[in-house]
mmCIF file of C-alpha atoms in Angstrom:
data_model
loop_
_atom_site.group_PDB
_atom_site.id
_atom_site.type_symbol
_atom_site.label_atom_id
_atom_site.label_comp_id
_atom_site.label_asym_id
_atom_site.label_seq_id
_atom_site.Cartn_x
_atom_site.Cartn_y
_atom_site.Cartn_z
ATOM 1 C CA UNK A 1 23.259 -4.748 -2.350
ATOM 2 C CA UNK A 2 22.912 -1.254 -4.675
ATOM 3 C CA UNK A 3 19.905 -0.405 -5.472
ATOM 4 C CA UNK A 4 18.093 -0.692 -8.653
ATOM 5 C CA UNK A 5 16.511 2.432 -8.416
ATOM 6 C CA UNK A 6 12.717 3.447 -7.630
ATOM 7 C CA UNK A 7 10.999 2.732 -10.578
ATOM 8 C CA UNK A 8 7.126 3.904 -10.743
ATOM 9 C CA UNK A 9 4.799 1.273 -11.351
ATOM 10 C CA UNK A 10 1.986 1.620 -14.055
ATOM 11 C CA UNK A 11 3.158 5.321 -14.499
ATOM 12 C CA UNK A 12 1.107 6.109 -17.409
ATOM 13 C CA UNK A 13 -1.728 4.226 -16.898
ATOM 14 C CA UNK A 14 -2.012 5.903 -13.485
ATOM 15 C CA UNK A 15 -1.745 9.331 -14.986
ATOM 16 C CA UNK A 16 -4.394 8.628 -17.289
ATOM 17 C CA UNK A 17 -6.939 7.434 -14.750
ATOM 18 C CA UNK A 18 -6.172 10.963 -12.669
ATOM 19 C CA UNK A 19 -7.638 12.723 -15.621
ATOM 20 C CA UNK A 20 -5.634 15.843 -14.429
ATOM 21 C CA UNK A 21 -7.048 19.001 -14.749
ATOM 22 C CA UNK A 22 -4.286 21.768 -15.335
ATOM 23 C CA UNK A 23 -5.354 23.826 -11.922
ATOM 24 C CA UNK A 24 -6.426 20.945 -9.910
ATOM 25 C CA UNK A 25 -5.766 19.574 -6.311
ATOM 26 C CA UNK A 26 -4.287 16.312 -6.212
ATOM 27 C CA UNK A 27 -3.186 14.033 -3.033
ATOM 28 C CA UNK A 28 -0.405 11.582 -3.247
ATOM 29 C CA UNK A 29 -0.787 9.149 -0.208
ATOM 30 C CA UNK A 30 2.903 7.412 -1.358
ATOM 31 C CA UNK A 31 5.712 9.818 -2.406
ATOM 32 C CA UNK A 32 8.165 6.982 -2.017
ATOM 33 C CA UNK A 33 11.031 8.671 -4.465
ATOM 34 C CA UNK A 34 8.388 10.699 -6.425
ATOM 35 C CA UNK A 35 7.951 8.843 -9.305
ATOM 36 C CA UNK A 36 4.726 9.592 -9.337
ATOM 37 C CA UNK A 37 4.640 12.879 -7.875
ATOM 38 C CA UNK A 38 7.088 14.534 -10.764
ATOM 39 C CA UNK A 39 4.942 13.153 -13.709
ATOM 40 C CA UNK A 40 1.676 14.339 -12.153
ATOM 41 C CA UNK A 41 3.186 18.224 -11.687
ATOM 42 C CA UNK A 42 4.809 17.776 -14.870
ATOM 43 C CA UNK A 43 0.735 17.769 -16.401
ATOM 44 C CA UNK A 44 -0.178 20.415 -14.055
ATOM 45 C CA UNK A 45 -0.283 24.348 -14.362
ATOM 46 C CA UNK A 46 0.604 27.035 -12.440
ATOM 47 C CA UNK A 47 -2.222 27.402 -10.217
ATOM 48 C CA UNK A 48 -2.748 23.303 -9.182
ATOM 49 C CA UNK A 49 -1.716 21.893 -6.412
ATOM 50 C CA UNK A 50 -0.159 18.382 -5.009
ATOM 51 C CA UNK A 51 -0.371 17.251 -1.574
ATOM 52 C CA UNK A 52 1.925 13.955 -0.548
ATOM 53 C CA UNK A 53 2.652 11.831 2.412
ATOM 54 C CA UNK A 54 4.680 9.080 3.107
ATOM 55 C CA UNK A 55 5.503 7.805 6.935
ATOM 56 C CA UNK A 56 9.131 6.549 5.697
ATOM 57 C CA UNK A 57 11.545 9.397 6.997
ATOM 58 C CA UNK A 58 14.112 8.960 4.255
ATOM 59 C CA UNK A 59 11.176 9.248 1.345
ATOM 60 C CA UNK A 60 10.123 12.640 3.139
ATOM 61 C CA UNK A 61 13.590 13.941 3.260
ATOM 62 C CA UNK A 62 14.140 12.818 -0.871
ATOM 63 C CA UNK A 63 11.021 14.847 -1.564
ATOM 64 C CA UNK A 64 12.528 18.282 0.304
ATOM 65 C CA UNK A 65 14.086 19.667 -2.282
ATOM 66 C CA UNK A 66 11.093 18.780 -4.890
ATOM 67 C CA UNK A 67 9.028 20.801 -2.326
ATOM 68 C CA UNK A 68 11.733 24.155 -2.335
ATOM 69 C CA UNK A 69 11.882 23.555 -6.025
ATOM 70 C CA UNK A 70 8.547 23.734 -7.009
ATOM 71 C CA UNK A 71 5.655 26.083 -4.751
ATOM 72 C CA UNK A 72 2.873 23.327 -6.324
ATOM 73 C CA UNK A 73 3.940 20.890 -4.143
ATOM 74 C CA UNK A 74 4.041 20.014 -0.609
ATOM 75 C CA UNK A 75 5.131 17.307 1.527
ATOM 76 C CA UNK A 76 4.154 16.076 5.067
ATOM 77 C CA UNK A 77 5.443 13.253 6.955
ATOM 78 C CA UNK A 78 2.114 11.472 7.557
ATOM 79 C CA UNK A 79 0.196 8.075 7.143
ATOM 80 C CA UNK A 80 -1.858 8.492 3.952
ATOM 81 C CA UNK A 81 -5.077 8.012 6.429
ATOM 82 C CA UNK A 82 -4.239 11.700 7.652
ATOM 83 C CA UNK A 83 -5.165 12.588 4.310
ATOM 84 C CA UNK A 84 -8.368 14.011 5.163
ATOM 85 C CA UNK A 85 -7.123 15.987 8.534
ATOM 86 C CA UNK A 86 -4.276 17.664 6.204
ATOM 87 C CA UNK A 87 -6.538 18.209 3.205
ATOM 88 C CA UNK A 88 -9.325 20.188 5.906
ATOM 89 C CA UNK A 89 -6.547 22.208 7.389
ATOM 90 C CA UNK A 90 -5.693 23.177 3.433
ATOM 91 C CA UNK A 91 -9.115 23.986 2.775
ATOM 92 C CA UNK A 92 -9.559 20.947 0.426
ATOM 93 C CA UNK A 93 -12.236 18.947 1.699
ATOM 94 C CA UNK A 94 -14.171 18.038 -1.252
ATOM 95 C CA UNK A 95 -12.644 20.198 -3.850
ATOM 96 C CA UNK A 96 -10.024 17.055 -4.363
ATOM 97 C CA UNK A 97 -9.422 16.294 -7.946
ATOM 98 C CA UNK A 98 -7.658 12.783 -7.286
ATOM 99 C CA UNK A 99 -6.037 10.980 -5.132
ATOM 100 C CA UNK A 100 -2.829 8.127 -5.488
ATOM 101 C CA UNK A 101 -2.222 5.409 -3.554
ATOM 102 C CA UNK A 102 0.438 2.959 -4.501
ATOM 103 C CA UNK A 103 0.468 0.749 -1.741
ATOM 104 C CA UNK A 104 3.154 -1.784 -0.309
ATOM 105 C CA UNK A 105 6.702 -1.285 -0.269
ATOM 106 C CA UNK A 106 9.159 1.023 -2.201
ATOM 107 C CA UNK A 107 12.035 -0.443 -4.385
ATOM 108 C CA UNK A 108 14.183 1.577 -2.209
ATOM 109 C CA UNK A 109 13.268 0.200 1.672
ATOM 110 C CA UNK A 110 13.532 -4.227 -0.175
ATOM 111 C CA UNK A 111 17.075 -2.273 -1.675
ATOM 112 C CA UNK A 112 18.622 -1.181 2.081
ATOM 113 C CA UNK A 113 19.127 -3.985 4.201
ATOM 114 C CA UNK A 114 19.428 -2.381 7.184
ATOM 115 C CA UNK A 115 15.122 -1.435 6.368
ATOM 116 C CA UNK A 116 15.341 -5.302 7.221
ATOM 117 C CA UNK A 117 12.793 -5.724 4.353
ATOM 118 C CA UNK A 118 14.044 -8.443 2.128
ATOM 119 C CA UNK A 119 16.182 -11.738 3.569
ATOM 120 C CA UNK A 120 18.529 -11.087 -0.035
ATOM 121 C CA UNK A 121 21.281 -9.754 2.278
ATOM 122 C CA UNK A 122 21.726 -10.590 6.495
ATOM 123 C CA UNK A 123 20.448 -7.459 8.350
ATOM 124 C CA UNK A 124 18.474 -6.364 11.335
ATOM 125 C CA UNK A 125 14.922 -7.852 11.465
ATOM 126 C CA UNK A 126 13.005 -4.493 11.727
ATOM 127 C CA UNK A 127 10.523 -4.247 8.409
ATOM 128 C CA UNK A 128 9.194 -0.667 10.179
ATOM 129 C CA UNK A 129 8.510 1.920 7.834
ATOM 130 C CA UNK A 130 8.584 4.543 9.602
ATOM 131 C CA UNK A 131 11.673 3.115 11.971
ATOM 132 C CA UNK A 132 11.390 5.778 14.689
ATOM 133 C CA UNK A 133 8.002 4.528 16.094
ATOM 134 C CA UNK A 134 6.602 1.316 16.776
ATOM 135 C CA UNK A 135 7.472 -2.452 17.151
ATOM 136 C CA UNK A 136 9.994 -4.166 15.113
ATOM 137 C CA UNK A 137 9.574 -7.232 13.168
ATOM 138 C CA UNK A 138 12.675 -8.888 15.571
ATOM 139 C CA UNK A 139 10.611 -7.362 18.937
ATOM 140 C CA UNK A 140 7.209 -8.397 17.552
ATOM 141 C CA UNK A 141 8.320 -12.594 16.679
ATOM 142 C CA UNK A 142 10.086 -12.336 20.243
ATOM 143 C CA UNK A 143 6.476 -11.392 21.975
ATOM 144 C CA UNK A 144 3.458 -12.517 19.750
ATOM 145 C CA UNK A 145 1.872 -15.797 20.782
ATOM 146 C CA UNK A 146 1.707 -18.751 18.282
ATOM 147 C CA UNK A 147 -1.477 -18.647 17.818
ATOM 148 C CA UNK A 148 -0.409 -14.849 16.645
ATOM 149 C CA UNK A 149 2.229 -15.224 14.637
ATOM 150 C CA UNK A 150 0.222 -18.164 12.624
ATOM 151 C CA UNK A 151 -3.067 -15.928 12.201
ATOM 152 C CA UNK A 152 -0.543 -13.467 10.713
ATOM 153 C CA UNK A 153 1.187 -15.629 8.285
ATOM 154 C CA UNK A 154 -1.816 -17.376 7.412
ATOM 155 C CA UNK A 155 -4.364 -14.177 6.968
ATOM 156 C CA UNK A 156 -1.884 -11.936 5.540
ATOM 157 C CA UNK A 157 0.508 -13.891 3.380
ATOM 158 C CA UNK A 158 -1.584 -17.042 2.660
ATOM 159 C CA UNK A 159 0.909 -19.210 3.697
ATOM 160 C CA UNK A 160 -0.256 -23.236 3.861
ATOM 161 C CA UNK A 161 2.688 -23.778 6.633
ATOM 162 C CA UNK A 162 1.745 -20.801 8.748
ATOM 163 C CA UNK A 163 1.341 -23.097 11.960
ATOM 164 C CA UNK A 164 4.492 -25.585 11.071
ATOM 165 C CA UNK A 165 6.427 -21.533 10.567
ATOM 166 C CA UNK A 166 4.999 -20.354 13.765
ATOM 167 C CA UNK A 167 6.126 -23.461 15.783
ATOM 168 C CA UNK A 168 9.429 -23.256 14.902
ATOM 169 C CA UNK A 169 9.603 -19.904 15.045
ATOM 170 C CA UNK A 170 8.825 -20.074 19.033
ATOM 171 C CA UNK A 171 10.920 -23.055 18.902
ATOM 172 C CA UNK A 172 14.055 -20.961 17.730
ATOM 173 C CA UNK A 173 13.336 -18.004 20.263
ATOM 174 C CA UNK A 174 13.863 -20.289 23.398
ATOM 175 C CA UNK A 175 17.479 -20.768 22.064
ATOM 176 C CA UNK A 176 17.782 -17.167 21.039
ATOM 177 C CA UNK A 177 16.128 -14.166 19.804
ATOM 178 C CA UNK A 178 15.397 -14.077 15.992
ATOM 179 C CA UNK A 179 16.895 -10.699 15.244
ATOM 180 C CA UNK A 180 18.250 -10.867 11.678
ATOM 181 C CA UNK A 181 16.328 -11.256 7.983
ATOM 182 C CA UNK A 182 18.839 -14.218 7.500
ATOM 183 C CA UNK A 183 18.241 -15.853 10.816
ATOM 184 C CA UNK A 184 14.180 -15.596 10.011
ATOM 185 C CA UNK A 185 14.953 -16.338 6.123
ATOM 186 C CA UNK A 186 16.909 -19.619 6.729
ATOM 187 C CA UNK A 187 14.705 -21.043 9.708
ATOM 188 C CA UNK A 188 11.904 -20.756 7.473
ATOM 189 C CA UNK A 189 13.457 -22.211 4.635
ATOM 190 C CA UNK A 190 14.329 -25.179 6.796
ATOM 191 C CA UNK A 191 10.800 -25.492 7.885
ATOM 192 C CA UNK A 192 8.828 -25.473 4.643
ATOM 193 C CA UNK A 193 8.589 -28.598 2.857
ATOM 194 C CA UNK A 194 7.617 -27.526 -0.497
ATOM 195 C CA UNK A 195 8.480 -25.494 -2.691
ATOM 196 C CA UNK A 196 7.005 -22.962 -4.848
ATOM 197 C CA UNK A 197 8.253 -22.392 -8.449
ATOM 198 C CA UNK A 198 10.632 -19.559 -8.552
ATOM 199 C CA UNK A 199 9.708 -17.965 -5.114
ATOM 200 C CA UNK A 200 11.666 -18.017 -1.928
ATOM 201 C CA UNK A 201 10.334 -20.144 0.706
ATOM 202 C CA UNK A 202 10.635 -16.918 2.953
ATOM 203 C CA UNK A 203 8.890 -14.784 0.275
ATOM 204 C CA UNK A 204 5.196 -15.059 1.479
ATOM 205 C CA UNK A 205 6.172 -14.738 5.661
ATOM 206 C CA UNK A 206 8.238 -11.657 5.066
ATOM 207 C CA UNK A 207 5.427 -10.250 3.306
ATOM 208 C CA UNK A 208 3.100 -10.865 6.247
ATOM 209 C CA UNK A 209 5.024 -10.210 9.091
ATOM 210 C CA UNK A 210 5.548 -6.791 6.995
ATOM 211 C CA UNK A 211 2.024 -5.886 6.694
ATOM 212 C CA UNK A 212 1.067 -6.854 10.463
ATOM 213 C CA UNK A 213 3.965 -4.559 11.147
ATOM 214 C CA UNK A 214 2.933 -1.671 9.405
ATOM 215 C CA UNK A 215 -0.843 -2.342 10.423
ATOM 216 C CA UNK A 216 -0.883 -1.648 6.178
ATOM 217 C CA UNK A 217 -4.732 -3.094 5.870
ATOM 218 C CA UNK A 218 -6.089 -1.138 8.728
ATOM 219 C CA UNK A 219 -4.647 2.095 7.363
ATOM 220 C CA UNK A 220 -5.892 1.213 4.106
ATOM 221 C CA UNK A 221 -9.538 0.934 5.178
ATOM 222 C CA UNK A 222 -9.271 3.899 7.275
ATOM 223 C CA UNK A 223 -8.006 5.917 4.432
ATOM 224 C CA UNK A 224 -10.585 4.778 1.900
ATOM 225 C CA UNK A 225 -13.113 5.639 4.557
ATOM 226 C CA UNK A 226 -12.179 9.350 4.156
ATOM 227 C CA UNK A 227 -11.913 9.479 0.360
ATOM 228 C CA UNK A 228 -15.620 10.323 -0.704
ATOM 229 C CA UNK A 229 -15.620 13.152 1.373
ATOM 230 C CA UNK A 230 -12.127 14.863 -0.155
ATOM 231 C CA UNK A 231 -13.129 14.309 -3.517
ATOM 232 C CA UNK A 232 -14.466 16.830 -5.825
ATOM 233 C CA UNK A 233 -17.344 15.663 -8.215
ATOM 234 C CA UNK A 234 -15.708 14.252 -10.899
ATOM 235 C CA UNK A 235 -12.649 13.506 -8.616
ATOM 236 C CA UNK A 236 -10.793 10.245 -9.347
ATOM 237 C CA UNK A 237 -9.278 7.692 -7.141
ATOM 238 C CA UNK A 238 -6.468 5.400 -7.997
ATOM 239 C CA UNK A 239 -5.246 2.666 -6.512
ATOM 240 C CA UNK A 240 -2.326 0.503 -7.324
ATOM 241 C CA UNK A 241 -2.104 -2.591 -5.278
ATOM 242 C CA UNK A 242 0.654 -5.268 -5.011
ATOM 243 C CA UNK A 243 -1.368 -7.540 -2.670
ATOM 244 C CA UNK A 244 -4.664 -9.590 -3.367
ATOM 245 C CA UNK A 245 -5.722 -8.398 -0.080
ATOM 246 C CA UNK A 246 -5.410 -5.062 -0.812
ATOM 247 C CA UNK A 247 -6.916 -5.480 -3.717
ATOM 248 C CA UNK A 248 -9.910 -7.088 -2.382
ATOM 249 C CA UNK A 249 -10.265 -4.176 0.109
ATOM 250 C CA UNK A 250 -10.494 -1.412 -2.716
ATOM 251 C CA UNK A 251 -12.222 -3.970 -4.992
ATOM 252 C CA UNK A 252 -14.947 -4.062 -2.398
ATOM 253 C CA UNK A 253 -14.855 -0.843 -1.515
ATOM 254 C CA UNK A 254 -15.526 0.917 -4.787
ATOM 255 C CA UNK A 255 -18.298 -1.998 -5.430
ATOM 256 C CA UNK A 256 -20.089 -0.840 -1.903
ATOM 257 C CA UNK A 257 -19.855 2.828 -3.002
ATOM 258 C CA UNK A 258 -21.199 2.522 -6.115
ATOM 259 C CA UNK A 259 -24.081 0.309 -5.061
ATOM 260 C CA UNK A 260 -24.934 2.537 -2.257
ATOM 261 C CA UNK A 261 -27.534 2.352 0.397
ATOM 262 C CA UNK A 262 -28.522 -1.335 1.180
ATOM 263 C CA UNK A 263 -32.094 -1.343 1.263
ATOM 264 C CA UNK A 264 -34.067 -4.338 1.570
ATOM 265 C CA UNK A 265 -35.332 -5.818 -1.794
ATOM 266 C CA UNK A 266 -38.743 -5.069 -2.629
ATOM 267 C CA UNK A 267 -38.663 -1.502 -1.126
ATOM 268 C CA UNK A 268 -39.695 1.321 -3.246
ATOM 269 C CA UNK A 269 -36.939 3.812 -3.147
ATOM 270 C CA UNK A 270 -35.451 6.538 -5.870
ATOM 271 C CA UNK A 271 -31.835 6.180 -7.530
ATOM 272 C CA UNK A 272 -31.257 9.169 -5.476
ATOM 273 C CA UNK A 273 -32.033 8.281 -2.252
ATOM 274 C CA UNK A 274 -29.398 5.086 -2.794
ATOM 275 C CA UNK A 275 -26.644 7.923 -1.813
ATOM 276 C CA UNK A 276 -24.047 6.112 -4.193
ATOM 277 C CA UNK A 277 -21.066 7.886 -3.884
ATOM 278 C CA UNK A 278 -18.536 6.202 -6.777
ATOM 279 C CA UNK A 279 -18.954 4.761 -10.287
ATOM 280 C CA UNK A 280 -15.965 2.957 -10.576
ATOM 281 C CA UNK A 281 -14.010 3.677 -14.197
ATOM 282 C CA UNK A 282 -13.183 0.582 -16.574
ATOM 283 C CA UNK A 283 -11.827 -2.820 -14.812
ATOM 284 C CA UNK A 284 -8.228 -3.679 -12.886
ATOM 285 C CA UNK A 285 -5.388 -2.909 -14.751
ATOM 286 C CA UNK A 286 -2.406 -4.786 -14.936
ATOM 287 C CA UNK A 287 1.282 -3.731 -16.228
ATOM 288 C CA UNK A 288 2.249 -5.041 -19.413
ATOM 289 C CA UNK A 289 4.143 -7.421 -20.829
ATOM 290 C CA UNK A 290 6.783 -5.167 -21.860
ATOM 291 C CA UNK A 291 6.590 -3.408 -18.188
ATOM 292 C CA UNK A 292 7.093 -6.458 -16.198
ATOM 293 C CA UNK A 293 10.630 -7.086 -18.341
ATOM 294 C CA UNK A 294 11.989 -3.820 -17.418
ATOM 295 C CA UNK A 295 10.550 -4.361 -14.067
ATOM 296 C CA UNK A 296 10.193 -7.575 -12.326
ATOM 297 C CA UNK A 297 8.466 -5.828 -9.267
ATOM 298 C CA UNK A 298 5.609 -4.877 -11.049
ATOM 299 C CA UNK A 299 4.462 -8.072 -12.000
ATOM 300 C CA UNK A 300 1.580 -8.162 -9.212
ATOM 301 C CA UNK A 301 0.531 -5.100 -9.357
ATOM 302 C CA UNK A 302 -3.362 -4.175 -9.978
ATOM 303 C CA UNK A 303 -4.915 -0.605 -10.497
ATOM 304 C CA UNK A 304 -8.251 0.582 -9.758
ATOM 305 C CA UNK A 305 -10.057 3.617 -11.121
ATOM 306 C CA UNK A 306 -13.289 4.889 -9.364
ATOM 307 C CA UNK A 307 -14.933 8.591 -9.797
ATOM 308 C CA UNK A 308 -16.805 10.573 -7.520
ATOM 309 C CA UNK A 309 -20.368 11.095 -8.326
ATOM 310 C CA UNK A 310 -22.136 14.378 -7.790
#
């Protein structure tokens, strides 16, 4: 299948919410293809800085000649919840001006089908994204208990047939080993007894299995966990999520921070003393109309603004 092409979600809304400032240091937890990455250098001056990440191999090596090209920019090949061990060893810590996530899953890892991503094409059931460490989707379905692979399906890709999908699924592997999207895509399929209006019947397990895969809510919360402590006052986080957990997750997140301290109701205590650490900036953001033509893939996405309080 060729590839459509990375195209960056919410591009301009999520430049807006950086607020850049001309000399500032910025962290992009996503490079992917560098969407994002070339239209926040293209705001900044000579003396500001981007930091980005991105586990997937191949996005690391598209961003190398980006990073000879231009001395504002680095890249490492890291989880974005490294961010705060690469921002210390920079200096950074709390002299951040914003920080990008744009979670999920790149245009180009659903448009290689040997990335085992998408069922659109028959290829090897592997989903990693960084494909040199870790389990694969094919060795994880061959090992995971029922009750497992269910919790998965049903926790991270709110599927109402998770158990029915995880029976058959151990079903299958008795007979032989479920190594291929197509194998996974068409067992489903024959599993599922309704259908959903324009979506695959495969579309929600593939997303799951994906996510347990990747371990991509864990590294989410870890990396929020570190984001007060990089950020400058004033700083800005965004967030662009594709997922409605993920979206809960920063949701909730920016809501704690800004509350602050729980204290017990009643208790006499100053605003201060609360120790809230974010004021979150407007409400979600969602990609327009007009967007969502050019773009199919952005239809779920979600962004989230918060800012760093003194």
């Amino acid at each position: 299948m060729a590839s459509r092409g990375h195209v960056p979600v919410l591009l301009d809304e999520s430049m807006q919410a950086l607020a850049i400032q001309t000399s500032g240091f910025y962290l992009d937890g996503t490079f992917g293809r560098g969407g994002h990455a070339r239209a926040l250098l293209a705001r900044l001056g000579p003396s500001g800085r981007l930091l980005a990440v991105d586990r997937d191999p191949e996005a690391v090596a598209a961003a190398a000649t980006l990073a000879e090209d231009d001395t504002r920019f680095e890249i490492e090949r890291a989880r974005y919840s490294q961010l705060p061990e690469l921002a210390e060893a920079r200096g950074w810590s709390g002299r951040v001006n914003g920080i990008l996530l744009d979670l999920g899953v790149s245009s180009p890892q659903l448009d290689q089908p040997e990335r085992g991503f998408s069922f659109n094409a028959d290829a090897p059931l592997d989903m990693r994204m960084d494909p040199s460490t870790g389990q694969s989707a094919a060795d994880w379905l061959a090992t995971a208990s029922e009750q497992d692979i269910a919790r998965a399906l049903q926790e991270l890709g709110e599927e109402r047939f998770a158990r029915r999908i995880a029976r058959a699924i151990i079903a299958a592997r008795q007979q032989a080993p479920i190594s291929t999207t197509g194998q996974l895509a068409a067992l489903i399929e024959r599993t599922v007894p309704t259908r959903e209006p324009g979506k695959h019947p495969a579309t929600r397990s593939f997303q799951a299995i994906r996510i347990q895969i990747n371990a991509e809510l864990d590294e989410l919360r870890s990396a929020l966990a570190g984001v007060c402590d990089l950020l400058a006052s004033g700083g800005r986080l965004v967030v662009i999520s594709f997922h409605s957990l993920e979206d809960r997750l920063v949701k909730r997140f920016i809501r704690d921070e800004a509350q602050g301290a729980s204290i017990p109701k009643r208790v006499p205590v100053r605003d201060a003393e609360l120790c809230r650490r974010l004021r979150p900036i407007g409400s979600a953001t969602r990609p327009s109309a007009a967007e969502i033509e050019r773009n199919p893939r952005a239809r779920s996405a979600v962004l989230r603004i918060a800012e760093r309080l003194p």
